[in-house]
Structure formats: C-alpha cells, structure tokens
XYZ file of C-alpha atoms in Angstrom:
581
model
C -46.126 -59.114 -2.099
C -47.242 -59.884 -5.750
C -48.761 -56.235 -6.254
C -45.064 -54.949 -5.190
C -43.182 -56.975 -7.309
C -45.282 -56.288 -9.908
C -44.900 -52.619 -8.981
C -40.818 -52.684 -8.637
C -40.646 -54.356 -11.838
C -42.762 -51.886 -14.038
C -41.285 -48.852 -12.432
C -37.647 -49.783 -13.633
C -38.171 -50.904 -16.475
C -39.910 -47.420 -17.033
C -36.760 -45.833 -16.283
C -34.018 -47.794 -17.463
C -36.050 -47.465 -20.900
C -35.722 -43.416 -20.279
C -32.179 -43.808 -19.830
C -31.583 -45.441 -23.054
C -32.658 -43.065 -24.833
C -30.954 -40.027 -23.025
C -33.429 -38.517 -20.862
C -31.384 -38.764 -17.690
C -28.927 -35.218 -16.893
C -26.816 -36.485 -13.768
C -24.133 -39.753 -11.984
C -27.286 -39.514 -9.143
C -30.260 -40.452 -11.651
C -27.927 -42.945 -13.242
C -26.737 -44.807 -9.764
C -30.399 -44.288 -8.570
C -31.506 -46.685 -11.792
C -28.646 -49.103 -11.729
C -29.996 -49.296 -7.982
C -33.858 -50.437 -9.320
C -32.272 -52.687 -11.504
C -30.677 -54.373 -8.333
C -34.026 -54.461 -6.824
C -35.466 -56.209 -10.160
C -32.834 -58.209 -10.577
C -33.952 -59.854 -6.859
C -37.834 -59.203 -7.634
C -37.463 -61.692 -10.661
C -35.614 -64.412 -8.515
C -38.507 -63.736 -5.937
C -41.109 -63.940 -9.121
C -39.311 -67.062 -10.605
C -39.192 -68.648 -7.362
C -42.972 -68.106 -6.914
C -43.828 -69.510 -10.137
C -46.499 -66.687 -11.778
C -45.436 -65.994 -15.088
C -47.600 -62.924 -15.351
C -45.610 -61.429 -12.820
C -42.200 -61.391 -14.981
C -44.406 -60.651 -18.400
C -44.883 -57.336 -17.146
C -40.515 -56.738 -17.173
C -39.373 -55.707 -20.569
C -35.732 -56.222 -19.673
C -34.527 -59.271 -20.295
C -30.740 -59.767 -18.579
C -28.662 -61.461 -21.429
C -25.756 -59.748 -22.838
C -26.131 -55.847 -23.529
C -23.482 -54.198 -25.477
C -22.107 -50.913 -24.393
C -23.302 -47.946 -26.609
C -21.694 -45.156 -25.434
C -20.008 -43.040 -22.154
C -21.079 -40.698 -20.339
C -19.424 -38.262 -18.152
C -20.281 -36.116 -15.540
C -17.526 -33.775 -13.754
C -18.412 -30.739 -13.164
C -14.582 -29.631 -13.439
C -12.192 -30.945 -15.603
C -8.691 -29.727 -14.353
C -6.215 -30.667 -12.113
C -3.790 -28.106 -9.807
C -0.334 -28.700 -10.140
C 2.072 -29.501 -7.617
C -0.810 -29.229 -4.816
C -1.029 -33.297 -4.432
C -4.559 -33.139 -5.558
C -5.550 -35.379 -8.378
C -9.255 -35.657 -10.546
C -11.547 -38.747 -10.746
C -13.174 -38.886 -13.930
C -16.987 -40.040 -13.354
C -17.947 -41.722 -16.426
C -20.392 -44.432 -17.109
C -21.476 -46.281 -19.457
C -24.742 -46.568 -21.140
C -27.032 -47.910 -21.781
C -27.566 -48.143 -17.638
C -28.601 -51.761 -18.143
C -25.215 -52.183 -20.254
C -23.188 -56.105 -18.997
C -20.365 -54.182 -20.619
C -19.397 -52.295 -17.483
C -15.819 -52.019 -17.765
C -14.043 -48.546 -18.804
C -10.496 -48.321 -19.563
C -8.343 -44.657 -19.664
C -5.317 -43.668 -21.481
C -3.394 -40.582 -21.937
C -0.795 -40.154 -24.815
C 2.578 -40.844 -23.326
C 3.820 -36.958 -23.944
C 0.803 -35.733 -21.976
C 1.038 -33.510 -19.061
C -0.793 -35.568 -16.934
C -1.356 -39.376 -16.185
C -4.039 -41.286 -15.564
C -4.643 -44.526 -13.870
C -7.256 -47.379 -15.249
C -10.061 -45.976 -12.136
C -10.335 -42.795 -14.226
C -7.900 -40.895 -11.451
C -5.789 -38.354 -13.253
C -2.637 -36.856 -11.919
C -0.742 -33.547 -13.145
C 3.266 -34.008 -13.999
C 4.728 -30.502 -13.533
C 3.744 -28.961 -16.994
C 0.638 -26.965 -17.160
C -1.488 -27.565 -20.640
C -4.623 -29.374 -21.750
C -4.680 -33.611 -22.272
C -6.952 -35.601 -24.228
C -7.906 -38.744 -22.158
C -9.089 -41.533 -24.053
C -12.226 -43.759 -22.358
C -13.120 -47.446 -23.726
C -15.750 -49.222 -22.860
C -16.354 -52.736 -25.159
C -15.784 -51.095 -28.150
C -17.057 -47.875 -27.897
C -14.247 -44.966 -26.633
C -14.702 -41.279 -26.037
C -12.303 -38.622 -25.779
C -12.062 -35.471 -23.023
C -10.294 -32.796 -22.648
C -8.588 -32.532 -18.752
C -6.265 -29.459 -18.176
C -3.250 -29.332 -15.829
C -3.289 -25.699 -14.315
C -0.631 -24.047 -12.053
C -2.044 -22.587 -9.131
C -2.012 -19.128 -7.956
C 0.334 -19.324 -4.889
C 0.497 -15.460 -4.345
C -0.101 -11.751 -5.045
C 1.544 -8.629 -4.639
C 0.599 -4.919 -6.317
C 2.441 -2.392 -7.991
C 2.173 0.576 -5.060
C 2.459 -0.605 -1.566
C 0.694 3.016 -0.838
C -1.279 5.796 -3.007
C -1.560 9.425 -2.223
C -3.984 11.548 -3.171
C -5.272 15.045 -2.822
C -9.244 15.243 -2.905
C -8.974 19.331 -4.206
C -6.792 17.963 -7.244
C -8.596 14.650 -8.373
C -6.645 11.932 -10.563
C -7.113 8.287 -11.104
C -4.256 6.119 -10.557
C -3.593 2.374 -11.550
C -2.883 -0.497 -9.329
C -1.577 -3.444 -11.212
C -1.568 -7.035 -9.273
C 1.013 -9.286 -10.332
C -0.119 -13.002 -9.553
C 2.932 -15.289 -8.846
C 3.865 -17.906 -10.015
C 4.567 -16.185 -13.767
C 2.646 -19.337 -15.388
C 0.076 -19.461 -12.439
C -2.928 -20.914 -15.008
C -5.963 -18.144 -13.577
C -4.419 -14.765 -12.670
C -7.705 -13.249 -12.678
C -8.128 -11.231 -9.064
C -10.658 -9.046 -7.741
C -10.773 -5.676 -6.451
C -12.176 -4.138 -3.701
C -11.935 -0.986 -1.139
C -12.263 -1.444 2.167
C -13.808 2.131 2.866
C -15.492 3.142 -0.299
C -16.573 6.508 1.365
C -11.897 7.232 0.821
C -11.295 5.367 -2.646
C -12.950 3.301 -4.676
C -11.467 1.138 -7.372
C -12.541 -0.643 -10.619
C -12.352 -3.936 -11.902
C -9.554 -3.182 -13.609
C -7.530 -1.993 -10.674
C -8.023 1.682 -11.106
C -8.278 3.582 -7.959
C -10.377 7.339 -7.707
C -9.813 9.343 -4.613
C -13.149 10.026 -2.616
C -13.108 11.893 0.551
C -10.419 12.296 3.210
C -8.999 9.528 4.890
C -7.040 5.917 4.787
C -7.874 2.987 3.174
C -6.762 -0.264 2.162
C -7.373 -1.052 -1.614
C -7.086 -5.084 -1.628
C -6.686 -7.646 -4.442
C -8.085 -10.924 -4.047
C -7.249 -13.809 -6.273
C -10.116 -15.890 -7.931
C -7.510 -18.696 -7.383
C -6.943 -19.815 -4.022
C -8.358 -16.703 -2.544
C -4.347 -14.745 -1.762
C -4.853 -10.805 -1.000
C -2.214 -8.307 -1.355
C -3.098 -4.504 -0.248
C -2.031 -0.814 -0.948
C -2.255 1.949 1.609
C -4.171 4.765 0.169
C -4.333 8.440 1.788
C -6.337 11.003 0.750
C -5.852 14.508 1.816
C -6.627 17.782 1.041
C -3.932 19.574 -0.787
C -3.220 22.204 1.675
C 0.264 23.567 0.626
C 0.910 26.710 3.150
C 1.592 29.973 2.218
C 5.250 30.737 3.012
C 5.367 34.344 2.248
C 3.056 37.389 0.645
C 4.471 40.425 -0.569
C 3.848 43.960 -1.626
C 5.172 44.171 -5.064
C 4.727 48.281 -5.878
C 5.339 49.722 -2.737
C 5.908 53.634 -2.628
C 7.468 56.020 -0.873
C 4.903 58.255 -0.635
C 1.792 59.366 -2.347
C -0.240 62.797 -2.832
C -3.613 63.970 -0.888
C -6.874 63.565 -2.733
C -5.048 60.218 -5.265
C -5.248 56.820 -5.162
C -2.922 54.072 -5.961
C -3.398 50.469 -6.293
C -0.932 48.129 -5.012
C -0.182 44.798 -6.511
C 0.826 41.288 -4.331
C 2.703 38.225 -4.866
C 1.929 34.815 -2.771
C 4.476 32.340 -2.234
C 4.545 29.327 -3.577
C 1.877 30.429 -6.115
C -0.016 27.020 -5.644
C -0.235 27.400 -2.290
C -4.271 26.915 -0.992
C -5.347 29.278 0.625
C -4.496 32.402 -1.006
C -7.029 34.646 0.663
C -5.250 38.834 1.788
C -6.583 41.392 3.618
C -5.164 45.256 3.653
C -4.851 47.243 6.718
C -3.644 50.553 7.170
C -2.972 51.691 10.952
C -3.929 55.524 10.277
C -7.165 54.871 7.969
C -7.214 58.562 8.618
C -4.572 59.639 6.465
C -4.821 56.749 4.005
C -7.358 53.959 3.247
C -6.932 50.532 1.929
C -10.022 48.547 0.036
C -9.842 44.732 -0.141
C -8.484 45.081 -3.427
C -5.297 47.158 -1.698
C -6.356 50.258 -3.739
C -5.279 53.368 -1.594
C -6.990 56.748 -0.932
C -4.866 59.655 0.686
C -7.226 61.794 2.465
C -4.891 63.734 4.465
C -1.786 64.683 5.516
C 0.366 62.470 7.619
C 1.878 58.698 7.197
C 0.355 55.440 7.761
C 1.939 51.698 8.053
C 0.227 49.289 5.237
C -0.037 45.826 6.256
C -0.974 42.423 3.695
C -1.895 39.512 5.383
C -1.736 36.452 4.316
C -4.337 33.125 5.443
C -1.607 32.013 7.808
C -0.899 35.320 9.301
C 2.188 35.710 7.057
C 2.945 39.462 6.502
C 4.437 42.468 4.800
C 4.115 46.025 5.853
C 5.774 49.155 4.391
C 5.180 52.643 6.190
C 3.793 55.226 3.357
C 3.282 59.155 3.422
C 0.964 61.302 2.582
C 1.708 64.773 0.968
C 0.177 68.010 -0.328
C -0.149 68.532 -3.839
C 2.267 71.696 -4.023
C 1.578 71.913 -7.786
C 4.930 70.235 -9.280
C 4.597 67.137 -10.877
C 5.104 64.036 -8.839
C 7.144 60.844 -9.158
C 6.662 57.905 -7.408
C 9.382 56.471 -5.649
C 9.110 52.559 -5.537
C 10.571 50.748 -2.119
C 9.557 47.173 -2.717
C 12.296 44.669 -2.866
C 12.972 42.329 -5.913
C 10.350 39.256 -5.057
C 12.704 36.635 -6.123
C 15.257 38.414 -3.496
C 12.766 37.468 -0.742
C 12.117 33.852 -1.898
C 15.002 33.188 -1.228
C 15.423 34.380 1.903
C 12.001 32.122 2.688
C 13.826 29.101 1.070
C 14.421 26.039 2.988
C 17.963 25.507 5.027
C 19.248 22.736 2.970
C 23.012 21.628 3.038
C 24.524 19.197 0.310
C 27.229 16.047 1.819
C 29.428 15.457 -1.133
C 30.429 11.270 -1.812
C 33.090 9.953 -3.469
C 31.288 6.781 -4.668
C 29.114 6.876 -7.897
C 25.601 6.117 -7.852
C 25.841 3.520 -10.080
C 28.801 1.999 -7.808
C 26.238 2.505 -5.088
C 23.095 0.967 -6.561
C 25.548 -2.563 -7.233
C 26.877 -2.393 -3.729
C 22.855 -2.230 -2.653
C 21.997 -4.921 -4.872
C 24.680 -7.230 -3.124
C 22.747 -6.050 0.515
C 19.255 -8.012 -0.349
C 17.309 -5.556 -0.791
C 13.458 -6.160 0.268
C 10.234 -4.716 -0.920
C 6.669 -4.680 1.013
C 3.654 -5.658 0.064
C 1.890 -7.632 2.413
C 4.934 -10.007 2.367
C 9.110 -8.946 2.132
C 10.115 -10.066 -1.519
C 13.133 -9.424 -3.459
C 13.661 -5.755 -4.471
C 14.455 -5.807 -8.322
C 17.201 -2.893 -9.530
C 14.728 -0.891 -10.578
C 12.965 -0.906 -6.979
C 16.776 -0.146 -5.615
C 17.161 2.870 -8.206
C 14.264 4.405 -7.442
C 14.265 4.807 -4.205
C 18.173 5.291 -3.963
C 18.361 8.244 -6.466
C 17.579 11.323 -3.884
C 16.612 13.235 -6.970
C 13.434 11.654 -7.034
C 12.277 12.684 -3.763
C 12.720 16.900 -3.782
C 9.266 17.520 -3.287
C 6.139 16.744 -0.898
C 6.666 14.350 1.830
C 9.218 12.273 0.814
C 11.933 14.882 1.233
C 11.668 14.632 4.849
C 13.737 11.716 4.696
C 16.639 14.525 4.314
C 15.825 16.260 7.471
C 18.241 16.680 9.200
C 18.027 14.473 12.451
C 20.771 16.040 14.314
C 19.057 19.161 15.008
C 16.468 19.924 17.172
C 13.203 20.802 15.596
C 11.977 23.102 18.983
C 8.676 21.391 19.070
C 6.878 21.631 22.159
C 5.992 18.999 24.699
C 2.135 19.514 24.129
C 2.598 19.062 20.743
C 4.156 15.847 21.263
C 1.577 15.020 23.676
C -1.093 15.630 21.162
C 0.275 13.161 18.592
C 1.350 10.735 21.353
C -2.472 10.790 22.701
C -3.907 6.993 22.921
C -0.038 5.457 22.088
C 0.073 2.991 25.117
C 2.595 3.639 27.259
C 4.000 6.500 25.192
C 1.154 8.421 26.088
C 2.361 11.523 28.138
C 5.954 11.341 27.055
C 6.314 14.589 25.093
C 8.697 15.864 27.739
C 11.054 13.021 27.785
C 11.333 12.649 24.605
C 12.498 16.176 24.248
C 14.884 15.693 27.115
C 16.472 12.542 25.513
C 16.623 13.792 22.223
C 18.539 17.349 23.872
C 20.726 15.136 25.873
C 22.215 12.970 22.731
C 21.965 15.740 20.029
C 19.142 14.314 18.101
C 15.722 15.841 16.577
C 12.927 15.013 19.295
C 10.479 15.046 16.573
C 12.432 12.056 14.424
C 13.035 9.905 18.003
C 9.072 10.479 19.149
C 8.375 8.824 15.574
C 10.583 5.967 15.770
C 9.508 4.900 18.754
C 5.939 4.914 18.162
C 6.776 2.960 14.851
C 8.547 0.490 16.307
C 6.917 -0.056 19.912
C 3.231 -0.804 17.897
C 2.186 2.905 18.939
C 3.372 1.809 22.516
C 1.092 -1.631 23.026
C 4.309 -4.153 21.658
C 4.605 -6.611 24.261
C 8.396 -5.367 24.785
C 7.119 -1.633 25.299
C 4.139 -2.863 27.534
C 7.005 -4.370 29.846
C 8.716 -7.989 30.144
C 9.713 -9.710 33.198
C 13.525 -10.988 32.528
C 15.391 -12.124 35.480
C 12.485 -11.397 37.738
C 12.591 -8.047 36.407
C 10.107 -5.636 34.303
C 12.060 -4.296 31.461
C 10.751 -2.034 28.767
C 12.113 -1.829 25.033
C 10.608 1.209 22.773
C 13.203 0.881 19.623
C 13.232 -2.946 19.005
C 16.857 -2.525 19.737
C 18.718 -6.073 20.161
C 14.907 -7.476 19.479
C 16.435 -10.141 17.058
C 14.138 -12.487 14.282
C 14.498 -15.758 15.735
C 13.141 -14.642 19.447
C 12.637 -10.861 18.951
C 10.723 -10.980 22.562
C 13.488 -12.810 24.304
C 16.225 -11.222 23.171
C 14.542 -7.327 23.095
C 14.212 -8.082 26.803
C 17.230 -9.319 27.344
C 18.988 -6.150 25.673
C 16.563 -3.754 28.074
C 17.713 -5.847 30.962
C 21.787 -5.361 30.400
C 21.288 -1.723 29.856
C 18.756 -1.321 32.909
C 15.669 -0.167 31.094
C 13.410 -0.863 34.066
C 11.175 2.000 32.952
C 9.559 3.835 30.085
C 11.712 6.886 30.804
C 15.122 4.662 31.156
C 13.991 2.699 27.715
C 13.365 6.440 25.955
C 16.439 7.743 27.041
C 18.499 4.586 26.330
C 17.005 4.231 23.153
C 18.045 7.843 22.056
C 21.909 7.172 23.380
C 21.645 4.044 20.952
C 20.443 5.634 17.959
C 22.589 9.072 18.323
C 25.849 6.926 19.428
C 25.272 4.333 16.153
C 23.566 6.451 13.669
C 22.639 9.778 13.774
C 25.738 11.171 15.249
C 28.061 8.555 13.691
C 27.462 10.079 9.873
C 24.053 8.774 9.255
C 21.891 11.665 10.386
C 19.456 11.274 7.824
C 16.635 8.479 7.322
C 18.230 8.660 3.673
C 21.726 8.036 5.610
C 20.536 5.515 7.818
C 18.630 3.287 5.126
C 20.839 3.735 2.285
C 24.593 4.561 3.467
C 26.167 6.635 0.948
C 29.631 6.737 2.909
C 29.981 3.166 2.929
C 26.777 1.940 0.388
C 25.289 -1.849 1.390
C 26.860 -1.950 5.172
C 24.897 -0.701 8.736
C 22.464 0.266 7.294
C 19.233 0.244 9.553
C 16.616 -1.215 7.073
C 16.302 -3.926 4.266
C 12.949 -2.385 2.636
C 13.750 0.179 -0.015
C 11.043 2.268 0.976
C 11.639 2.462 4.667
C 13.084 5.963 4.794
C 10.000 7.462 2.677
C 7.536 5.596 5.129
C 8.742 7.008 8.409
C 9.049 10.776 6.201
C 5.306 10.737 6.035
C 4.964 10.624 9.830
C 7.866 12.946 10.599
C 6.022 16.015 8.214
C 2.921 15.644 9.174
C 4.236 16.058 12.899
C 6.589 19.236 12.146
C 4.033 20.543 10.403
C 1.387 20.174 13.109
C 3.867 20.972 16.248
C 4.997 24.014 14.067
C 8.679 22.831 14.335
C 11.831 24.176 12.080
C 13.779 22.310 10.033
C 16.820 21.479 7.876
C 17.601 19.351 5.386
C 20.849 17.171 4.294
C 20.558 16.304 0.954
C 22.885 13.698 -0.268
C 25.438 14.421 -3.678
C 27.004 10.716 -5.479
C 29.870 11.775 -7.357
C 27.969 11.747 -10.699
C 25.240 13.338 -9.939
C 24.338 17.504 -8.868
C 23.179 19.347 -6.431
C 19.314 19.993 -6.936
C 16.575 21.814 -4.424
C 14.300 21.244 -2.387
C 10.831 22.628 -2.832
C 8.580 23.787 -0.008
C 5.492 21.717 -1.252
C-alpha cells in the first residue's frame, strides 16, 4: 500500500508540474490531472494518517492557496446559430490545474449580439455578428471572440432545367441563391448526379457530356439543403423541311453537261446529306455532285433527295445540237416562294388588354416558381414567361399549338410513348377516340394525363374504392390540396369513372368543356389567360406551359403528327413568327 501511495503521489505531481508550464493540448488531459490530484489529495490523508513522513516528502505540491495564472479554452467551435434554440458552452479552465482559484466569471458588453450566462453558456439575440466575451478568473481575465451566425434554412437555383445540344457544345451557369439573404455560410456544393450527361464545377458551371437527363444538385455546407436543375442533353437534330433545285432547265443539248445547284431548308438543319437520280440515266446522267451529262435524245425526270426523304423533281429534255446557238430556259421557282409554302400554319388571336396591364393582373394571381419547392414568382419570373415573344423558337413554342385540332397521330404511336405508363399502357386508341369525340388534340390529352396520373401509377389512376366502388381519376380533376386522394375519388365517383376508359373519356369532356373549347385552346391560354389575365387559369407555376411543350414536341415529332399554332397578340405588342427549329 506504501509502494502505491508513493507511486500515485510521484506520478501527479509529475504531471500537474507539466501542466504548469503548458505542455498539456486538450479539457481531457486537464480533467484527467485535476482527477490525480483527487487521488493525491486522499493518498496524503492515507500517508498522514499512517504517519511515514517519507511517504509525503516525495509530493512536491503542497495544497495552500494557489493563485490563478491564466485561462484556458478549448472549443473547437466558437459560434452560435441563430434562431435554432441552440446555445454554446464555453469550456475554459483555469490554470495552473492545481489553481484554489477555480472560479470563472463571463460577460458580454451589453450591445452584444449575444448573451452569456455566468456557466460560460452563450445565447444568440437575433442579430448575426461577432462578440467579445470577457472570462475572469481571480484576477486574471481573457477575452474571445464568439460569432452569432444565421443559418442556412434553404436553397433554390437560377434554372429549374438546362438544355443542351451535345453537336453544339456551350457551358452554362447555375447560380444557387442560399436563403435567408443574411444566412452567415452560403457556401454550397456542386455535384451531377450522372457525370457520364453533365458535369459541373465548383463554381456552378455546367458542360454538356453525352445524351441524356440529369439532375445537377446544390448542396449547402450549412445544414446540408439541396435544390436541383433538370438538365437534357440532346443531339441537335433540326429536320430538313424542304430541298430544292435552284437552276432547273428546260432542256439541255446532247453531248453537254450542266451542273445544278440546291438549297436545304432551314440551312442549319443536321443532316444535310442529297442524292441525284435521274429515271432515264440513258438519256441523261446525274453525279453526286448533280452535274448532268446528255447522252442522248429523249427526256428524263431529275429527282434531289433529301436525308428525310424530302424531294424535288423537275422533268428535263434532251435535244440535238442543230447548230444554232442555245439558251437555257430556267423553270425553278423563286426559293423563298417555296419556304413559304413549307412554313408553319400559325394564326395570331388579337387582345384588347396590354401586356403590361396583363403582367399586373398576373402579379395579383400569386404567381409560383419551381425549384424543388413552390416560391414566390418575382415580376421578372412573370415577364418572362408571359411575353410569347420569347418563346418563337425550339420547344417552347409548342405551348402555342393549337389544342383544338387533331394532330392525326396514330394509335401505335401513342402506344409506343405510353409503353410502361401503368394503367395508361395500351390506351393509344382511346385516347384518340376521346380526344375526336370533344374536339381536342389526342396528342396534348395523352400528355396531360400521363403528367398528371404519375405516368399512370398515382394512387387515383391505379383505382380507389369510394362508396364500395373502384373509381379511376387520370387528370387530377376535383383532386383538391387538403385531401387530393379523397376528394379526386370522390369527383370520379359522381361522374361514374369506374374505369380507365370512362376516366379518359371524362377527363377529355372536362378539359374541352372548361378549357380548350371555352377560349383557352392553348397551354399559353390555359396558364396565362390573355382574355381575362389572372382568372381560370389552370396553373400557378410560370413555367408550366413550357414544361408540358417539351413532352408534347417530342411526341409530334416522333408520331409524325401535323400541327398548328395560335400565337397570342397583347394590344402593344406585334405579330412575330414562328420558326421551324
């Protein structure tokens, strides 16, 4: 017992000499010693109560008064989050560890932005900014710095989608906007979540990769919030809409040649590959270049032919040289004459109301924009997307098509885009059916349903007993925010959708008899109501119509179907065209 007390006392007097003079680096060491010194404290009254004297001669410490010589303190992390509840104990100590002087006092400056009680716990006020807190111990004191720091609470990004074309590559910039505006850390970090479609940088810059969809996400450093942007890349493939013969003749002499010239509409279409026939290669030959050889007498039909199988023909002869000189005698029509007999239907509905009359009566509507969350749409987000100017070209101006019209797609076609869509699968027929039997485009209601059934797996289009009775809902008509289940069922129900087919069909009698027939026969229409701008209209997100045109080209365009456009005129603003890109 001796030999240990002996031992106890040696070893912590060993350290608590150590920590005097600074060689400790953490609270644990510190505790640990003022834990020894517990133990020598009792190994002396053991010692004393023993009676050997050598025992306690080998203990430098002696346990009178020791002043305080200065504080320590060891947080890792000096701030405190406002408004979040939490609050920040200050672990300080004082030293030396052997110090009677044990007592630490705190104070703040009464205009701080934070307090701080007398155990060292610190609490923000509202205001974020940096505090000096003032610790006394005896008479020694030492002053820290503790910050008060809003929290990040939320994120949302400049795009809510991106599209690019991998044949034309650009960068574009994604900005993240960290909320609230004096959120302390607004750092975030950026990621792809298929790097083989986009990447992006640390700075937020995205770079098209390879074809496909991905989701570029921002991730704050503070509290972790994410906001994404949609991005598509594609391959730029703008169709050839017409090729013509520019220097057609009339006829041409045996034993000449003549080289015709072409024209390919749009001229940044991708594919812009011809080929030259002639049907009598007998009389008259055509190279791949569309150079011609008469080699005998007679007449020939010469054919150009574009990628897509778009053509132009003319029928040429092929006459003796009788010796007198020859003119040519050109037959080809004015190009810009058959552009525009290629150019899109497009119709123009006049409005008395002003656009800027219509962007305040929008603004009075709530307006929403989408991120990963609905928030406020500012004016700017409201004039972007109302001005139909801004959305003449690619696949935004399918939000003009006209939905009133029937775009003659096929039911296979349908099929093939309605392939793995729940129970939409298989439809193509009814869907044509409905959308013939209340005047609306079949392409437009296949689209909206699939949108808002969940591509035909929603619990309302999967089928919901009501009254004892399966009823199916493909629109989300009646389907209501506060019970969008109960009350989409309960709409189904009234109108007897006990089927797919009844819910189709009753779905396309709803949106012909309250939109599309009823003066909103556009998306543009049905979003934005320019006859009567902030009522019925069918969306709060200013994007909505442009999100739904994506779908509805890329269908048309794969089912082959026609369209026609209705393009929207405020009374301040002109007619302008619509381009076939």
């Amino acid at each position: 017992m001796k030999r240990i007390i002996k031992n106890i006392i040696a070893a912590s007097a060993a350290a608590v000499l150590a920590v005097s003079a600074g060689a400790f680096a953490s609270a644990d060491i510190y505790d640990d010693i003022e834990a020894m010194l517990e133990q020598e404290r009792e190994a002396r009254s053991e010692a004393a109560d023993s009676g050997p004297a050598e025992y306690i001669a080998h203990s430098p410490l002696f346990f009178g008064e020791v002043k305080c010589s200065g504080i320590n303190v060891y947080n890792d992390n000096l701030s405190v989050h406002l408004g979040s509840g939490e609050t920040l104990k200050i672990n300080a100590k004082p030293m030396p560890v052997n110090t009677t002087e044990k007592t630490l006092s705190f104070s703040v400056p009464e205009e701080s932005v934070l307090s701080v009680d007398q155990s060292g716990t610190v609490t923000a006020k509202g205001t974020p900014g940096d505090a000096v807190v003032t610790i006394n111990c005896g008479g020694v004191s030492k002053d820290i710095t503790v910050s008060a720091v809003r929290g990040a609470e939320s994120v949302s990004l400049s795009r809510s989608d991106m599209l690019f074309y991998i044949d034309r590559p650009v960068t574009a910039q994604l900005t993240a906007n960290v909320a609230p505006a004096d959120a302390t850390n607004k750092n975030v970090k950026w990621s792809s979540e298929n790097t083989a479609v986009a990447s992006v940088d640390e700075n937020g810059v995205v770079t098209p990769i390879g074809t496909g969809t991905t989701n570029i996400v921002a991730e704050t450093e503070d509290g972790g919030f994410t906001a994404k942007c949609i991005v598509y890349v594609q391959i730029y493939d703008i169709p050839v809409r017409g090729v013509f013969i520019t220097n057609a003749v009339e006829a041409m002499r045996v034993n000449t040649d003549y080289e015709l010239t072409s024209y390919i509409y749009p001229q940044n279409a991708r594919d812009k590959t011809l080929s030259w026939y002639s049907s009598n290669p007998e009389v008259v030959t055509v190279d791949a270049n569309g150079r011609l050889h008469a080699a005998a007498e007679g007449q020939s039909v010469i054919t150009l032919r574009g990628a897509d199988g778009t053509e132009d023909t003319f029928t040429i002869s092929c006459v003796p040289d009788d010796g007198t000189p020859f003119e040519y005698k050109y037959i080809s029509r004015p190009v810009e004459e058959r552009i525009a007999e290629l150019s899109m239907p497009v119709s123009y509905t006049h409005y008395s109301t002003s656009f800027s009359a219509a962007l305040d009566a929008q603004m009075n509507a709530a307006p929403t924009v989408f991120t990963t969350n609905a928030a406020a749409a500012s004016r700017s987000d409201v004039e972007k997307y109302l001005e139909p100017s801004n959305f003449a070209s690619g696949y935004a101006k399918y939000q003009f098509m006209d939905l009133s019209a029937s775009n003659g797609t096929s039911a296979s076609s349908l099929n093939s885009y309605l392939n793995g869509k729940g129970v939409l699968e298989g439809k193509g027929e009814t869907f044509i059916a409905a959308a013939n039997a209340n005047g609306i485009s079949e392409v437009y209601l296949t689209v909206h349903s699939v949108h808002e059934s969940g591509n035909g797996q929603s619990q309302l289009a999967s089928g919901v007993e009501y009254n004892g009775t399966t009823v199916y809902n493909l629109f989300g008509i009646g389907a209501y925010d506060a019970d969008p289940v109960t009350a989409g069922a309960q709409y189904a129900y009234e109108h007897g959708w006990t089927s797919v087919d009844a819910a189709i069909y009753g779905g396309a009698q709803w949106i012909s008899e309250n939109y599309i027939n009823s003066g909103q026969n556009t998306l543009y229409k049905m979003k934005w109501n320019p006859e009567h701008p902030g009522t019925h209209q069918y969306a709060t997100d200013v994007a909505w119509a442009v999100k739904q045109a994506r779908t509805i080209k890329s269908l048309v365009e794969a089912a082959g179907g026609s369209v026609s456009f209705d393009v929207p005129v405020y009374s301040d603003r002109q007619e302008f065209g619509i381009s076939w890109d």
